[in-house]
Coordinates of N, CA and C in Angstrom, one line a residue:
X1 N 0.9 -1.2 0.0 CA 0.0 0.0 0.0 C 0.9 1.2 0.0
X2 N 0.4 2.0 -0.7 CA 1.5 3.5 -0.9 C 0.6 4.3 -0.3
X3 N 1.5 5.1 0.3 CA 0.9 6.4 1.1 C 0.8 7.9 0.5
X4 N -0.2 8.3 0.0 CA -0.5 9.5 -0.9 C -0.1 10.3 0.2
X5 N -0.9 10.8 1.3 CA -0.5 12.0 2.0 C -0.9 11.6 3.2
X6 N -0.4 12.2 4.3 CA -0.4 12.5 5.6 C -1.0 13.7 6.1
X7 N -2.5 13.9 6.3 CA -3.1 14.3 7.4 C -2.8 14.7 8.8
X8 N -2.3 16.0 9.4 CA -2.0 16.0 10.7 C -3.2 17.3 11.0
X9 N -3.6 17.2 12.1 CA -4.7 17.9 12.7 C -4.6 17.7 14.3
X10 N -4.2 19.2 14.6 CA -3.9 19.4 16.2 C -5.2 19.8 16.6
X11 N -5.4 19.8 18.1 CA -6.0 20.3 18.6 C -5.5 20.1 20.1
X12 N -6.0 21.5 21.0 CA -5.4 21.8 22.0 C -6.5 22.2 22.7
X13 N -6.8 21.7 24.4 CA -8.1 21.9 25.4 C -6.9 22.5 26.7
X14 N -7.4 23.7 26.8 CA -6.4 23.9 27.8 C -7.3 23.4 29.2
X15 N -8.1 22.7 29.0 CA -9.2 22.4 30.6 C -7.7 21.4 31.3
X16 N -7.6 20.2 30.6 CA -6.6 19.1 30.8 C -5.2 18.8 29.8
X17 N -5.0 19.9 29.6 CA -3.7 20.0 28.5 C -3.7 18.8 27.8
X18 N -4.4 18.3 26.6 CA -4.7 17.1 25.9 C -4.2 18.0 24.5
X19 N -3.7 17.2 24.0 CA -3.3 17.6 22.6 C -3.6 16.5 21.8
X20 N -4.7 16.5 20.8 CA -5.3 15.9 19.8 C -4.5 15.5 18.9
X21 N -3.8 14.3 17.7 CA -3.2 14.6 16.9 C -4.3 13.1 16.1
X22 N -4.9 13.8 14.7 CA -5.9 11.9 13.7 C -4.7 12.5 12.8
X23 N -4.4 10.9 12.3 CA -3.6 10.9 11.2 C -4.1 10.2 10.2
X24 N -4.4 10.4 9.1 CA -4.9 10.0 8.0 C -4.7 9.1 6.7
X25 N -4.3 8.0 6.6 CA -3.7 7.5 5.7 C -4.4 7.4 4.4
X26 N -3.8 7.5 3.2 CA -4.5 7.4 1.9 C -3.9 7.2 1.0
X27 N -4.6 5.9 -0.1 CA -3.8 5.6 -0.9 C -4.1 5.9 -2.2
X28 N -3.1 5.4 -3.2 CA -3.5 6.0 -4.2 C -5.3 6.1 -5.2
X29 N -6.0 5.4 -4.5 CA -7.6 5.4 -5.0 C -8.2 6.3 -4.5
X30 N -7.5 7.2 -3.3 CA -8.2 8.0 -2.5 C -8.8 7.2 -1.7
X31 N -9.1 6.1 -1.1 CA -9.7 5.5 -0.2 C -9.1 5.7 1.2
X32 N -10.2 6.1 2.7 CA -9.0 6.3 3.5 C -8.7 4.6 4.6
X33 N -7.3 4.7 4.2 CA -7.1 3.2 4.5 C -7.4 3.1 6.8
X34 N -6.7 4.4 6.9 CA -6.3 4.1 8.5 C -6.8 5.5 8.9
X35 N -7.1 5.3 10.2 CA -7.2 7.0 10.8 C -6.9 6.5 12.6
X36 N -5.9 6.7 13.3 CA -5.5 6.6 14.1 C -5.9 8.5 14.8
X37 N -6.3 7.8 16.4 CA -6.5 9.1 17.0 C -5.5 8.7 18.4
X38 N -4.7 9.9 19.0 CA -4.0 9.6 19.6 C -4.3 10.7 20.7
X39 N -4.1 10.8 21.9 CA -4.4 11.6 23.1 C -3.1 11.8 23.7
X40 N -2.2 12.6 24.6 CA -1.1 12.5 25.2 C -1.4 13.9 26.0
X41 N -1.2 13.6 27.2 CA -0.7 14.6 28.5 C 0.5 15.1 27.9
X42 N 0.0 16.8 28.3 CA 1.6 17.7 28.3 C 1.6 18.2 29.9
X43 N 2.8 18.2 29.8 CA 3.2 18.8 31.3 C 3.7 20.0 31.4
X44 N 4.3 20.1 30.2 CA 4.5 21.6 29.5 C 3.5 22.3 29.0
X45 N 3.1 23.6 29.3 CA 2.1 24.5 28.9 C 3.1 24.8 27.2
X46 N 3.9 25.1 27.3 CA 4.8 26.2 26.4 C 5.2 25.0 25.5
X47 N 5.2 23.6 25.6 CA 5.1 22.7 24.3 C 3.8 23.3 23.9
X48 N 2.8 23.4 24.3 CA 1.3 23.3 23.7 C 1.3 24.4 22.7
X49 N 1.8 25.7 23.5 CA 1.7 27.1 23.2 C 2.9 26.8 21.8
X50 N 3.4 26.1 21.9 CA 4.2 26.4 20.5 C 3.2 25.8 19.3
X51 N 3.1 24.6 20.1 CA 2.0 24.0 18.8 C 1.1 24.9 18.2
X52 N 0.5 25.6 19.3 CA -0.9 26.3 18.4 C -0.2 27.5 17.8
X53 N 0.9 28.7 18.2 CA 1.3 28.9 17.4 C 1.8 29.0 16.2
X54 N 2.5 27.8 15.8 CA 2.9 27.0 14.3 C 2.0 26.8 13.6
X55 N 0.5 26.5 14.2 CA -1.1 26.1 13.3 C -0.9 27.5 12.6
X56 N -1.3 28.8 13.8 CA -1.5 30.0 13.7 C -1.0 30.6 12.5
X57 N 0.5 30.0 12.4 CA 1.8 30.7 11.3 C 1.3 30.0 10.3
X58 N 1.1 28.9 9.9 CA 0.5 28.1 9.0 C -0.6 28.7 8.4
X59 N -1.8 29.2 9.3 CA -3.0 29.8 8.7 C -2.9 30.9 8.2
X60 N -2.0 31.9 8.5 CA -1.3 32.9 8.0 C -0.5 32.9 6.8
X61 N -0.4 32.0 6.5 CA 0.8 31.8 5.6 C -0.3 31.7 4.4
X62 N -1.4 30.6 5.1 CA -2.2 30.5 3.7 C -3.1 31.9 3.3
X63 N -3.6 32.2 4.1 CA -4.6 33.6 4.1 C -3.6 34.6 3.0
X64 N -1.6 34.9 3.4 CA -1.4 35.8 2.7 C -0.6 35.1 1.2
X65 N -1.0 33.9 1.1 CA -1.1 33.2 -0.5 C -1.9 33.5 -1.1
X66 N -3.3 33.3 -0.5 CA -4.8 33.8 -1.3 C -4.8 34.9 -1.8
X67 N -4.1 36.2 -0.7 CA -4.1 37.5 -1.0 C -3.3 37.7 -2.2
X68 N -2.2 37.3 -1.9 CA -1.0 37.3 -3.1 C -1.7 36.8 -4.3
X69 N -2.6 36.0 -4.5 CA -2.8 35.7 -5.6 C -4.2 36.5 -6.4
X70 N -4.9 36.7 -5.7 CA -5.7 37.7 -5.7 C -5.2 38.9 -6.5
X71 N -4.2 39.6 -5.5 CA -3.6 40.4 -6.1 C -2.8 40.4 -7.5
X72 N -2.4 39.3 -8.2 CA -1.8 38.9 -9.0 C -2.8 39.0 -10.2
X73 N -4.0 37.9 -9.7 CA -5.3 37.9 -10.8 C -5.6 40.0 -11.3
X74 N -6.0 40.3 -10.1 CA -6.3 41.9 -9.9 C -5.4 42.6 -11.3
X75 N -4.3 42.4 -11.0 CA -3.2 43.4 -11.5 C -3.1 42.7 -13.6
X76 N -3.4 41.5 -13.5 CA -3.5 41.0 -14.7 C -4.7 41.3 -15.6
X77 N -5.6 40.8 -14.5 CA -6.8 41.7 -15.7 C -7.1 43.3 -15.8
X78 N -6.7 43.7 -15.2 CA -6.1 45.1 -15.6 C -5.8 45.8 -16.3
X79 N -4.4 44.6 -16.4 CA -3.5 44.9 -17.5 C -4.1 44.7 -19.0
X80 N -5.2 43.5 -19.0 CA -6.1 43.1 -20.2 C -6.8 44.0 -20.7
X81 N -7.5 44.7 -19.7 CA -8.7 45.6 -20.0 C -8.0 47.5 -20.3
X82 N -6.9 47.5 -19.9 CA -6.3 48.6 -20.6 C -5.9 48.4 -21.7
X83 N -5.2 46.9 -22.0 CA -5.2 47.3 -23.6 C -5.6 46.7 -24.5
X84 N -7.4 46.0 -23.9 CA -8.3 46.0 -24.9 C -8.7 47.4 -25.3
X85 N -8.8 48.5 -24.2 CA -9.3 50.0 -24.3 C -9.0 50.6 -24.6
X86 N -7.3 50.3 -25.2 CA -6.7 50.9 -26.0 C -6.9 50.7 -27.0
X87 N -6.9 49.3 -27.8 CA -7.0 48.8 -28.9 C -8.4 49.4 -29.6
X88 N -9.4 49.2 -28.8 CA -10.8 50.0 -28.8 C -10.9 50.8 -29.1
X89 N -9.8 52.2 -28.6 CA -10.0 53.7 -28.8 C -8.8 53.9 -30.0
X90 N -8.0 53.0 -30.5 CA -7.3 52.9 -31.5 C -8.2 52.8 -33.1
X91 N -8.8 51.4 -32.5 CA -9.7 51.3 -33.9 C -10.9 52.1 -33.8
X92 N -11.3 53.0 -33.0 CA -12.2 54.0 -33.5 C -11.5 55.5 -34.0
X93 N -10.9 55.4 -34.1 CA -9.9 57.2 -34.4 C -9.6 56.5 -35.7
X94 N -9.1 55.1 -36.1 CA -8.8 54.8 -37.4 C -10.3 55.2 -38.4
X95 N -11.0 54.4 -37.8 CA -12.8 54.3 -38.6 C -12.8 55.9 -38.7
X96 N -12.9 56.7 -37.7 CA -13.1 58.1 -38.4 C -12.4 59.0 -39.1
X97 N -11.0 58.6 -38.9 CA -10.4 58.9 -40.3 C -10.6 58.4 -41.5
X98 N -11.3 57.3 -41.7 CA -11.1 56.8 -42.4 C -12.7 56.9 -43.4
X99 N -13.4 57.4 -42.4 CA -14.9 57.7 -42.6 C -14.5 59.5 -43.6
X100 N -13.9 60.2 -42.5 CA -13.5 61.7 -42.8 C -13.0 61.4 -44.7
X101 N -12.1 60.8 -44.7 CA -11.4 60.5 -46.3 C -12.3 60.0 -47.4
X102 N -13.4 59.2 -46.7 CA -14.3 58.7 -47.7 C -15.2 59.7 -48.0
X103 N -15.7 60.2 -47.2 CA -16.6 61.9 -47.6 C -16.0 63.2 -48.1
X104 N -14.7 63.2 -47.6 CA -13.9 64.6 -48.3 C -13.4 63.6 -50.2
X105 N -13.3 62.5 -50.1 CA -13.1 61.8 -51.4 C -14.5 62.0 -52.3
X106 N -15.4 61.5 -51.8 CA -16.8 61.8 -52.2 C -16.9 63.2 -53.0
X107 N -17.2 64.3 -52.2 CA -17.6 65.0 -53.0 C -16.8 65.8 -53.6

């Protein structure tokens, strides 16, 4: 059995300092083969406090990806729509020159 990915998922109760850890096994069909749940006493407050920290850094990290890309999408279509608006206000200044020459040819 091959192992596609590893699932880790903390959780922290500060009533009885329990720190939660399901791990998720899954193989290549996406089926999930195993889910082990594990419980362990800390005695350390400041192990815990790091753990949820690093979640915290982690959810941050993703929140300023989304942004970043957001911003990326933002600044691209942008860039699209100024120079379709260009191209737009290009081929209209041609047509009326071009309108102007056919009437001054005219008569």
């Amino acid at each position: 059995i091959t192992v596609l990915r590893i699932k880790l998922f903390s959780e922290f109760t500060l009533n009885n300092l329990t720190e939660s850890y399901i791990i998720i096994l899954i193989n290549r069909e996406s089926d999930i083969i195993t889910a082990v749940k594990r419980r362990e006493r800390e005695k350390n407050l400041l192990t815990a406090d790091t753990v949820i920290i690093s979640i915290k850094d982690v959810i941050e990290r993703v929140k300023l990806l989304k942004l970043t890309d957001t911003a990326e999408f933002n600044l691209i279509f942008l860039i699209i729509m100024k120079a379709a608006a260009a191209s737009h206000r290009h081929f209209f200044s041609i047509n009326n020159t071009v309108r102007k020459t056919l009437l001054l040819s005219y008569k």
